[in-house]
Coordinates of C-alpha atoms in Angstrom, one line a residue:
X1 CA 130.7 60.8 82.2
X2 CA 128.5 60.4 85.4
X3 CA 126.9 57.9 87.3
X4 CA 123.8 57.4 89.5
X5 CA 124.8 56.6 93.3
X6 CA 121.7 54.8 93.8
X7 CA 121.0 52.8 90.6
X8 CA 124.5 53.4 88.9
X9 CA 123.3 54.3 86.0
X10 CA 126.3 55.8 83.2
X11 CA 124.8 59.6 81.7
X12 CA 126.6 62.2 79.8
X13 CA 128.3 65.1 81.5
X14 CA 125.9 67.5 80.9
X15 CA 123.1 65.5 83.1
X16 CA 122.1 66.5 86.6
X17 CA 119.8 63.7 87.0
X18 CA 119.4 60.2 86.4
X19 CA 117.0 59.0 83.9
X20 CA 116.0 55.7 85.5
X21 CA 115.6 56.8 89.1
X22 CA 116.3 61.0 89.0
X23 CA 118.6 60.4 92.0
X24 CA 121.2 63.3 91.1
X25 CA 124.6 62.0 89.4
X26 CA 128.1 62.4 90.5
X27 CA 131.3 62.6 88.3
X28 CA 132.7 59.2 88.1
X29 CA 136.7 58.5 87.5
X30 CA 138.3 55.9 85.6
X31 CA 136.3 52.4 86.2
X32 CA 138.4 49.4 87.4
X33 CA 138.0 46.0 86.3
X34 CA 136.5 44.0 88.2
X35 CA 138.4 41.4 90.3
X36 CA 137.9 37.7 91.7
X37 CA 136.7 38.2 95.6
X38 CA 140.1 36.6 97.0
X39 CA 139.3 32.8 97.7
X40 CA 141.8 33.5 101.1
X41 CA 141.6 35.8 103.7
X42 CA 144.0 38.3 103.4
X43 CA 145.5 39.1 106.6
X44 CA 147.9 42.1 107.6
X45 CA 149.5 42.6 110.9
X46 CA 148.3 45.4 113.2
X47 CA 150.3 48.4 112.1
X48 CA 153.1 50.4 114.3
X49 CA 151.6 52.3 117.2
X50 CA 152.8 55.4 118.5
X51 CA 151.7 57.0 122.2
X52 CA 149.9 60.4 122.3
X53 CA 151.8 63.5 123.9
X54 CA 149.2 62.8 126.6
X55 CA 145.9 61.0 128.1
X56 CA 142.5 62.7 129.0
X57 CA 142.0 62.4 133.0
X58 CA 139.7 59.2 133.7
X59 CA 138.3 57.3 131.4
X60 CA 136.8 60.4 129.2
X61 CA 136.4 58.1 125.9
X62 CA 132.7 56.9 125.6
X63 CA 129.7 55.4 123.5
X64 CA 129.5 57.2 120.3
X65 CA 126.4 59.8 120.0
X66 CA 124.2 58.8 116.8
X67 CA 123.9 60.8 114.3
X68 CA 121.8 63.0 112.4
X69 CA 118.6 60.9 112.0
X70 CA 116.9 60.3 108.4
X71 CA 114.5 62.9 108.9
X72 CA 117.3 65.3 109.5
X73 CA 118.6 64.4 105.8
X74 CA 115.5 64.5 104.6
X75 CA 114.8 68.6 105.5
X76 CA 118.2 68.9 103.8
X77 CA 116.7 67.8 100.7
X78 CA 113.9 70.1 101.6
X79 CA 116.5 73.1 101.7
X80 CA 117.7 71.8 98.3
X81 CA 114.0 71.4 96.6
X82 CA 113.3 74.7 97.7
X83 CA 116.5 76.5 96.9
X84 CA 115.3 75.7 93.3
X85 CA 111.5 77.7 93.9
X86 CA 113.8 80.5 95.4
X87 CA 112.7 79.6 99.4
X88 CA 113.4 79.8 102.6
X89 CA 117.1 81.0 101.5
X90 CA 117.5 82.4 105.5
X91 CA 116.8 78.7 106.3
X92 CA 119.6 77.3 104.1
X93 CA 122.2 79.3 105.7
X94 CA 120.8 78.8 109.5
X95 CA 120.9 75.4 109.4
X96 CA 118.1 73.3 110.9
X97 CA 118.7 72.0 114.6
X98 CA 116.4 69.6 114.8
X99 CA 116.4 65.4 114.6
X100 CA 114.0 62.3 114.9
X101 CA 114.1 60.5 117.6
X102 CA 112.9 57.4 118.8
X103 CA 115.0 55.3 121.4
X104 CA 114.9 56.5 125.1
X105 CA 118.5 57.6 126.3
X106 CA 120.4 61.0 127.0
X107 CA 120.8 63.7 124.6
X108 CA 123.3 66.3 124.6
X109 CA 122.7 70.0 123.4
X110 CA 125.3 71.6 121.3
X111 CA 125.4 75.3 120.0
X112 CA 127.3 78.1 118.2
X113 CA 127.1 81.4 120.1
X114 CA 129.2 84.3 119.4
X115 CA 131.6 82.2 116.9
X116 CA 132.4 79.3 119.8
X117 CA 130.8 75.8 120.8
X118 CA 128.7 76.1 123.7
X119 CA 126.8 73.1 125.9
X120 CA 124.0 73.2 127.9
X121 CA 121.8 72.0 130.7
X122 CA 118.8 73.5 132.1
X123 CA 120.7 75.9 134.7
X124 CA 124.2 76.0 133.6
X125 CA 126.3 77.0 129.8
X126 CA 129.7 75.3 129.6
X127 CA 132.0 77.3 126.8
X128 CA 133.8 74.5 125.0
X129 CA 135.8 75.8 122.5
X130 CA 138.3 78.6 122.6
X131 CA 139.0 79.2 118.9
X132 CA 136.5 77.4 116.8
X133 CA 136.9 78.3 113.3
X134 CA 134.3 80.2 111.3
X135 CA 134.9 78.7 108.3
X136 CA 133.9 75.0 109.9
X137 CA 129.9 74.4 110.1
X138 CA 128.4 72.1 113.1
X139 CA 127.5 69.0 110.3
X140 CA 128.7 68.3 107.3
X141 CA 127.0 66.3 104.4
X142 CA 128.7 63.0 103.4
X143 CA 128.4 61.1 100.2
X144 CA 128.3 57.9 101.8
X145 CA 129.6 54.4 100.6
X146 CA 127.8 52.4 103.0
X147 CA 124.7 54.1 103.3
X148 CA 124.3 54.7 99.5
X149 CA 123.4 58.0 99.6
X150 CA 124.2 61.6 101.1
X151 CA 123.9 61.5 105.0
X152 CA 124.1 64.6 107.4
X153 CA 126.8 63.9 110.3
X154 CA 127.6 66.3 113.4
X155 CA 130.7 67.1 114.4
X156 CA 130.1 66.3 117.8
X157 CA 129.4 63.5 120.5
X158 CA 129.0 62.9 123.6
X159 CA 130.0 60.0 126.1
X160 CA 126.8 58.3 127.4
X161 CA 126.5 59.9 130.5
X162 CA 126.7 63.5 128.6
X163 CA 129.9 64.3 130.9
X164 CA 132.6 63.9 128.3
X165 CA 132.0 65.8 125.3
X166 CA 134.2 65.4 121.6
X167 CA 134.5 68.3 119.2
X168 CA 136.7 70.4 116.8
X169 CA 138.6 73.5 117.8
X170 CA 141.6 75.3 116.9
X171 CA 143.4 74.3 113.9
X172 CA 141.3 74.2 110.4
X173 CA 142.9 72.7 107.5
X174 CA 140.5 75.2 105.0
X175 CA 141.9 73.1 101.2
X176 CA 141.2 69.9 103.2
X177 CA 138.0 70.7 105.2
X178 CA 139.4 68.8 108.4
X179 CA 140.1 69.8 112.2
X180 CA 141.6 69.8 115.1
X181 CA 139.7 66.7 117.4
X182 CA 139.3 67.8 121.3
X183 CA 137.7 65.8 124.1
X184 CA 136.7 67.6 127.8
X185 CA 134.6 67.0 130.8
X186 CA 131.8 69.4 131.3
X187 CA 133.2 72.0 133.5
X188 CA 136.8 71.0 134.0
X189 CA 138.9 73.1 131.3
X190 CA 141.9 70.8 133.3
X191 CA 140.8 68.0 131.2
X192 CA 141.2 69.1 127.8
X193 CA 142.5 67.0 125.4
X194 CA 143.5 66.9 122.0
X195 CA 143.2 63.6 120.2
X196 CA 145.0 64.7 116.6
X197 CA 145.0 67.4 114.0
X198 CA 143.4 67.2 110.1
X199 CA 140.6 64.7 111.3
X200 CA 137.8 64.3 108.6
X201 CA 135.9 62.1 111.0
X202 CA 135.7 60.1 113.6
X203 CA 133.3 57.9 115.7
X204 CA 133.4 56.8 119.2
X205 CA 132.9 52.9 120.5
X206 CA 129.7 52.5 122.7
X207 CA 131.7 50.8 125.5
X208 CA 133.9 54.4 125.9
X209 CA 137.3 52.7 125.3
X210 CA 138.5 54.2 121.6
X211 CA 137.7 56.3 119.1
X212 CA 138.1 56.0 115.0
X213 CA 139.1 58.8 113.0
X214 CA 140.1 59.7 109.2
X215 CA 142.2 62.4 108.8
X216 CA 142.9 64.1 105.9
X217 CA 145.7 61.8 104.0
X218 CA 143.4 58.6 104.1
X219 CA 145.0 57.5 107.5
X220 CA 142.2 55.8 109.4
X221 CA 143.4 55.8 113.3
X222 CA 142.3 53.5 116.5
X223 CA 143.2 55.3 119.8
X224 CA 142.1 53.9 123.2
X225 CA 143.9 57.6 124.8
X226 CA 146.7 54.9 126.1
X227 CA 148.4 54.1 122.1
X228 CA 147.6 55.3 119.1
X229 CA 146.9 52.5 116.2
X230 CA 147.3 53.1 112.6
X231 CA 145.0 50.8 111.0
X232 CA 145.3 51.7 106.9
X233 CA 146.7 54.0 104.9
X234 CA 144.6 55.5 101.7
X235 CA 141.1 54.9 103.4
X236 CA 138.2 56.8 101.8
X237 CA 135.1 55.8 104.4
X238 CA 134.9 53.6 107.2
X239 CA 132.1 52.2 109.5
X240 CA 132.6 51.1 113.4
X241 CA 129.3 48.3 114.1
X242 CA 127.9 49.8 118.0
X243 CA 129.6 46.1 119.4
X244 CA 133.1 47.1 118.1
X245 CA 134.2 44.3 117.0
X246 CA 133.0 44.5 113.7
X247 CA 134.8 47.7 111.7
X248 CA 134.7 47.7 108.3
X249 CA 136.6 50.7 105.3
X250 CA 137.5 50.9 101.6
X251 CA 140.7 51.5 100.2
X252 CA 139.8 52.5 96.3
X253 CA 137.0 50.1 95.7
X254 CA 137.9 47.2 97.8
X255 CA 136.7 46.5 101.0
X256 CA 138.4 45.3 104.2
X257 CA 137.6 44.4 107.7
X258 CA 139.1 45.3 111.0
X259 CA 138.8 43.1 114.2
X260 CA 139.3 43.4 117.7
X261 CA 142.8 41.5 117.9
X262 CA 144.4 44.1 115.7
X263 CA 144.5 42.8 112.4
X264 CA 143.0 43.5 109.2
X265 CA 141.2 41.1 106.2
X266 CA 140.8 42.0 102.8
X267 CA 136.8 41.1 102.2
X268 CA 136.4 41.7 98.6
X269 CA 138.0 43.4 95.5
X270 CA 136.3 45.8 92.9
X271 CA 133.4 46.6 95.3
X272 CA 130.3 48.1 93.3
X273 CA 128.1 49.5 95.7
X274 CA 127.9 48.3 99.7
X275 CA 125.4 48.7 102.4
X276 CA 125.6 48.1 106.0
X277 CA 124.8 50.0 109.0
X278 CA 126.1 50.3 112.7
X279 CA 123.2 48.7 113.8
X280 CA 123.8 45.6 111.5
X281 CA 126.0 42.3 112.1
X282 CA 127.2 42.2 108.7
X283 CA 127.8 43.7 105.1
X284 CA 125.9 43.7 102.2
X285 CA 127.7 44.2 98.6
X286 CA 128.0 43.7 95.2
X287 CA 130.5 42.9 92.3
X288 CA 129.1 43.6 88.7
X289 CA 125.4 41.6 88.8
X290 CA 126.8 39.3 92.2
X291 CA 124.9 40.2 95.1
X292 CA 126.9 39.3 98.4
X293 CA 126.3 39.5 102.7
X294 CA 129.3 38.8 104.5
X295 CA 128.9 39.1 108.3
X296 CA 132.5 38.9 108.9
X297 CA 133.4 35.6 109.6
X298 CA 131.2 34.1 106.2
X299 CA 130.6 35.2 102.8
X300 CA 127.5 34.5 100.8
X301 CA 126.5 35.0 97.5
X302 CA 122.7 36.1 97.5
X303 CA 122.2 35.7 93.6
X304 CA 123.7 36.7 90.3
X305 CA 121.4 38.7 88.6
X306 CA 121.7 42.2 90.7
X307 CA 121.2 45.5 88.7
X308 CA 121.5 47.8 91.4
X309 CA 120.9 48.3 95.6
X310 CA 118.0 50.4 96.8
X311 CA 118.2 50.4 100.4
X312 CA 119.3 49.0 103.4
X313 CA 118.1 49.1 107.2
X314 CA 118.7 47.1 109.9
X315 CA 118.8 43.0 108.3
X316 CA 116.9 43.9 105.3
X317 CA 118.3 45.0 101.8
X318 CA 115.9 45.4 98.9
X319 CA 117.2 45.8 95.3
X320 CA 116.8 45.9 91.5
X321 CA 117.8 42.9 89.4
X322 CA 118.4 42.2 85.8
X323 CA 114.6 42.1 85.1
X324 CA 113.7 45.1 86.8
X325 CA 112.3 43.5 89.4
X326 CA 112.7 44.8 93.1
X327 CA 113.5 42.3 95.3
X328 CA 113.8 41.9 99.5
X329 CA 116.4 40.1 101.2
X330 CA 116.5 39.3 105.1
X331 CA 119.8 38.6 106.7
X332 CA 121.4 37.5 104.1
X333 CA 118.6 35.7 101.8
X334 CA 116.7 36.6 99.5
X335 CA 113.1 36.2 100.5
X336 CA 110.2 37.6 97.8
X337 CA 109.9 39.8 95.0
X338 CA 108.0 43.3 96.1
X339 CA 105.1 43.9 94.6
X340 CA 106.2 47.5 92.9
X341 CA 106.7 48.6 89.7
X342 CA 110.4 48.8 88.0
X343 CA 109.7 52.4 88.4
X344 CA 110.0 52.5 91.8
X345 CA 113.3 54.6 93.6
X346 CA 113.6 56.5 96.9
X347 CA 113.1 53.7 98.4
X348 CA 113.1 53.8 102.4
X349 CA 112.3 51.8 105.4
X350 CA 110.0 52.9 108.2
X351 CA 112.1 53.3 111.9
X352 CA 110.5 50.4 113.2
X353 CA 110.9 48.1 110.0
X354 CA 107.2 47.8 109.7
X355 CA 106.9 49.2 106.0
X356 CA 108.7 49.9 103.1
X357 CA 108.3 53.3 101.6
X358 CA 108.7 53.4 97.5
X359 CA 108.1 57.1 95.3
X360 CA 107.3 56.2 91.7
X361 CA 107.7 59.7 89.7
X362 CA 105.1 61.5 87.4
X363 CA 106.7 64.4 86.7
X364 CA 109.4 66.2 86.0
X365 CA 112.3 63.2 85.9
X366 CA 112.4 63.4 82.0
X367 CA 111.8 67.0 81.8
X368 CA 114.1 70.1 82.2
X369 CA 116.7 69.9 84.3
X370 CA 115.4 72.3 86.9
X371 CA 112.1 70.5 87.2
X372 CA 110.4 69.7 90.2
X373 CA 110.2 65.5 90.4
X374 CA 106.7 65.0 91.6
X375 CA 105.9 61.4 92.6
X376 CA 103.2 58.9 93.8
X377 CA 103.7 57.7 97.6
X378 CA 103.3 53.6 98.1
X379 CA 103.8 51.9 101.6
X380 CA 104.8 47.8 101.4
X381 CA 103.8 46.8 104.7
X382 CA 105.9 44.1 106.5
X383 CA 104.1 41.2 109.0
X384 CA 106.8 39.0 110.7
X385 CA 109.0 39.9 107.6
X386 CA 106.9 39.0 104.8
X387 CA 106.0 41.9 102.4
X388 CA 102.5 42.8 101.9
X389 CA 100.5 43.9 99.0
X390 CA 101.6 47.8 97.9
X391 CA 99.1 50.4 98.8
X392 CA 99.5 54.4 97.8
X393 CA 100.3 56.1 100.7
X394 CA 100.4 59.9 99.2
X395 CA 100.0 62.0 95.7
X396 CA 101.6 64.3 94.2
X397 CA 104.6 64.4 96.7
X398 CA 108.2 66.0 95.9
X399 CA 109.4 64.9 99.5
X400 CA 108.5 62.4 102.2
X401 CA 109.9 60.4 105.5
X402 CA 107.6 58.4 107.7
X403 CA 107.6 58.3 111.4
X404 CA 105.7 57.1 114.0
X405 CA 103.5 59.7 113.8
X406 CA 102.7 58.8 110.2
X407 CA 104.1 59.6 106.9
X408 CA 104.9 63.3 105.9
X409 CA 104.8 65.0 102.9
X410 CA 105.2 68.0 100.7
X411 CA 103.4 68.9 97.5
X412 CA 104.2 72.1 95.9
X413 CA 101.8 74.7 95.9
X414 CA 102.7 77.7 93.9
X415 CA 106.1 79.1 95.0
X416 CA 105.7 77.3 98.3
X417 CA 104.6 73.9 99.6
X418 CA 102.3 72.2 101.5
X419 CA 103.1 69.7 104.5
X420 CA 100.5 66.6 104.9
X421 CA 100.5 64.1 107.7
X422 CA 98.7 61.0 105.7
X423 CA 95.6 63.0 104.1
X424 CA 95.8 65.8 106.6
X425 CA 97.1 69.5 105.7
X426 CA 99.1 70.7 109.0
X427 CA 100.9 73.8 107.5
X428 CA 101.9 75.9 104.4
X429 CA 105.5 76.9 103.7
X430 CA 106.5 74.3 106.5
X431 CA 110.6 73.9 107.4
X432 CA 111.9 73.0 111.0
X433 CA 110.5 69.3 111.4
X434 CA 111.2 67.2 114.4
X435 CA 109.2 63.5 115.8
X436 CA 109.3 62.2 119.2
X437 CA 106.9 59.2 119.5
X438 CA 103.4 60.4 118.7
X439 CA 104.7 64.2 118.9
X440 CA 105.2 66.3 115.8
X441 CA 106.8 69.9 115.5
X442 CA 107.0 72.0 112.9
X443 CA 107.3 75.4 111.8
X444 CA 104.9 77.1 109.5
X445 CA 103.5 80.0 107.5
X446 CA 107.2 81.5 107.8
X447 CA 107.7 85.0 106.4
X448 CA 110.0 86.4 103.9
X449 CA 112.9 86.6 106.8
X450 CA 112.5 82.9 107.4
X451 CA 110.3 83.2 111.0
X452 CA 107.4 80.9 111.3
X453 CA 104.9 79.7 114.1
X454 CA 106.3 76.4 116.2
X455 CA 103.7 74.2 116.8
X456 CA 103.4 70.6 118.3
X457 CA 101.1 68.4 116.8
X458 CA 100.3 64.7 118.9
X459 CA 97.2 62.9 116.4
X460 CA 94.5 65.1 119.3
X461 CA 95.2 68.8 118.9
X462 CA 97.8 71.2 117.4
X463 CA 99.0 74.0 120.0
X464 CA 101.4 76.9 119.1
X465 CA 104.7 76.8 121.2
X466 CA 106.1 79.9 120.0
X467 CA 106.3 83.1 117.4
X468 CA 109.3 83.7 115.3
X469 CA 111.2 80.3 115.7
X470 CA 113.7 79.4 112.8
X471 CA 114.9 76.1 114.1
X472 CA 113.5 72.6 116.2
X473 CA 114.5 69.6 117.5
X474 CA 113.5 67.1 120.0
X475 CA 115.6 65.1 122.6
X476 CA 116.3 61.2 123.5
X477 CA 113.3 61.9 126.4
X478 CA 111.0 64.3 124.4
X479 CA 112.3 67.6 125.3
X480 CA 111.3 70.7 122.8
X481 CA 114.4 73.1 122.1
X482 CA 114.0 75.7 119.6
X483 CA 116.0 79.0 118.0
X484 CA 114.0 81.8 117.7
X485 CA 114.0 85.7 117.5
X486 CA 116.8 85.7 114.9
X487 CA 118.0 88.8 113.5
X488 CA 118.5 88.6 110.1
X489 CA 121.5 91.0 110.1
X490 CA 123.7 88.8 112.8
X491 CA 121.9 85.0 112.0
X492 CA 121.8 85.3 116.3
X493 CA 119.0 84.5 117.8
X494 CA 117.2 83.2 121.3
X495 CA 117.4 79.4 122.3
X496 CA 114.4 78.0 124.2
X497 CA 113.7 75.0 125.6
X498 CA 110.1 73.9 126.0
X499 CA 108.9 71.1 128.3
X500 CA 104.9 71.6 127.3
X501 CA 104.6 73.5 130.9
X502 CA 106.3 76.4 129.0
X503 CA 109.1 77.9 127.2
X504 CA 112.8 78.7 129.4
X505 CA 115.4 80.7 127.7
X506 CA 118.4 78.9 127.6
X507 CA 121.0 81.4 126.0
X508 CA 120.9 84.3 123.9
X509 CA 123.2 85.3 120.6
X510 CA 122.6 81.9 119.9
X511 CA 123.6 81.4 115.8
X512 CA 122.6 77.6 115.3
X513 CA 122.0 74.4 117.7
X514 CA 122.3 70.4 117.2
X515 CA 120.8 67.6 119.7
X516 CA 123.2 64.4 120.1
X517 CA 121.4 61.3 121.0
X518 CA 124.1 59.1 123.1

């Protein structure tokens, strides 16, 4: 059997997608039963400690870099879409480089170059790695517990003044997919430091004292580079609030909660599906049709009658319930029914939690297997929290994201597609998307190699940036890097950075990039 990770749907084995919602469906094991939520807290001491061989000079730990933005998951569901029409296949095994994103901060530039990790500034390259292993790619896609869905995470950070950097080297453990975790400051090879073998992933605290890490036998690890904490054993996914204080995992399907002093709480048994995000204060679940939010020091029980989650950002949940009804719930209560159809799925928030975004599909999600799923775009606007009247946003659609440039869109169009800002066509066989406020960049009219035309796009006027670019992505204070001039032979190309007074070459033999927001 399989299930749906967004409406948990049960199909037959030989399903790709799900019937209700066409989210595609996973392999499922052996159900448990569901449990009673424990009545009393159950507390564990903090595990044994043991010191690492050694510390990083300084204080080299620092506020995680955030990851991989929506828009950056959403081109990988681009390369998927198109894989199927027989597209942009040089794409898929580039990578894309760039992200959304909409905060001012500090962003650090990452790339491969000649098989090993590379940083950059504007006048200087530091090498990071000495042995990075081929096999390991920059990101890797997660199926996510929290977030409900597949999300893109890097495998690299930065502290918040982009002077301590955190990535994999060396070891590669190929039947696990894990690494070798390293921390150095730019430009002092003295300070190298390893922080533990096999890690599947790990996260860094925004105040720059710790960082989190899985590695590959489910041991989920706390180290402040003066002890090393074991916090669980036989931990599938775990999620570190920015504060700190606040870090919730699973074991199996139960959920648990980690606090500052050390210890840890069991929060509920038999978890069906949970949200939360690092942004939040709390946790939303739920157990067979109870709907819960649990902001770690209370538990509340929303209502009974929950079918399924649909999303989650910030406060806000919306969901299904037993009537097919989709419903909105603000931190922690349930607040109004949306006005959308039980058809609706793909359900997103805008960035600035002024909209909710809804597909309702027309084609294709009862067809053949291999079918496009074409869809009608709606737009639930939200004033001071209270949903609006729904209102089409888009036609004909088999992708979208909104930013604050507006929403985008593909339609297919013959063996390629079609990207639309709102109602307005900006490019043909479009890939390489990246948003900085009212800025848009994209790459366009790409040949059979995979080389298209970078161009910026700000609501006034569209102007070309350059020929042949593969790759784009934005930084924290609007910067334009881009990879370009690849040689389909070697995947190495050029790496540009372009500031709108022009284009400077940063490197050369330049295989793939990635832009850390910190």
């Amino acid at each position: 059997m399989k299930i749906c990770p967004k409406c948990n749907k049960i199909m037959e084995d030989e399903a790709k997608f799900c019937s209700e919602c066409a989210g595609e469906l996973m392999p499922i094991e052996e159900e448990a039963t569901v449990e009673e939520i424990a009545d009393e807290s159950d507390v564990q001491e903090e595990a044994a400690t043991e010191q690492p061989t050694s510390v990083p000079t300084e204080n080299s730990a620092a506020p995680a870099a955030r990851g991989r933005s929506r828009l950056g998951m959403f081109l990988s569901m681009l390369l998927a879409v198109v894989a199927v029409a027989a597209m942009y296949i040089f794409y898929a095994e580039l990578g894309f480089g760039g992200v959304i994103t909409q905060k001012e901060g500090q962003s650090t530039v990452f790339y491969e170059k000649n098989g090993q990790i590379y940083c950059a500034d504007k006048d200087t390259e530091y090498a990071l790695t000495k042995d990075y292993p081929k096999e390991l790619s920059g990101t890797v896609a997660l199926q996510d517990p929290f977030f409900g869905s597949t999300v893109t995470e890097l495998r690299f950070q930065a502290s918040s003044d982009g002077k301590t950097v955190f990535f994999p080297d060396k070891e590669y453990d190929a039947d696990n997919g894990s690494y070798s975790l390293y921390c150095m400051k730019l430009g002092d090879d003295a300070s190298r430091y390893k922080i533990a073998n096999r890690v599947d992933r790990y996260f860094i605290v925004l105040d720059g004292s710790a960082v989190y890490y899985l590695d590959s036998e489910g041991k989920l690890y706390r180290d402040d580079f003066d002890k090393k904490t074991v916090i669980d054993n036989e931990v599938s996914s775990f999620l570190v609030f920015e504060n700190e204080d606040r870090v919730v995992y699973l074991k199996g399907k139960d959920l648990y909660a980690f606090d500052s002093s050390g210890k840890t709480r069991k929060l509920a048994a038999a978890v069906d599906e949970i949200r939360a995000n690092q942004e939040s204060v709390g946790v939303y679940y739920r157990i067979g049709q109870r709907l819960y939010y649990d902001d770690l020091e209370k538990r509340t029980e929303i209502k009974g009658d929950a079918e399924c989650i649909l999303a989650n950002a910030g406060e806000y949940l919306v969901y299904r319930n037993q009537s097919k009804k989709v419903c909105l719930v603000n931190k922690g209560v349930m607040t109004a029914t949306l006005d959308c159809s039980e058809k609706a799925s793909d359900v997103s928030f805008a960035d600035d939690l002024s909209a909710i975004y809804y597909a309702e599909y027309i084609v294709g999600a009862d067809e053949a297997e291999d079918a496009l799923l074409i869809f009608d775009l709606y737009c639930i606007p939200l004033k001071n929290g209270k949903p609006m009247a729904s209102e089409r946003a888009a036609f004909d659609a088999m992708l979208y994201d909104s930013c604050e440039v507006g929403v985008i869109c593909f339609k297919p169009a013959g063996t390629g597609s079609e990207m639309y800002l709102d109602d307005t066509l900006l490019g043909t066989d479009v890939s390489g998307i990246a948003s900085y406020r009212k800025k848009l960049a994209f790459i366009s009219d790409c040949d059979s190699k995979g080389n298209g035309t970078l161009k910026t796009y700000d609501t006034e006027k569209t102007v070309t940036v350059a020929q042949d670019a593969v790759s784009c992505g934005y930084t924290a204070k609007g910067e334009l890097w881009y990879l370009s001039n690849v040689a389909s032979a070697s995947g190495k190309g050029e790496l540009y950075l372009y500031t709108g007074d022009g284009s400077v070459l940063i490197s050369q033999d330049v295989s793939d990039f990635w832009i850390v927001e910190h």
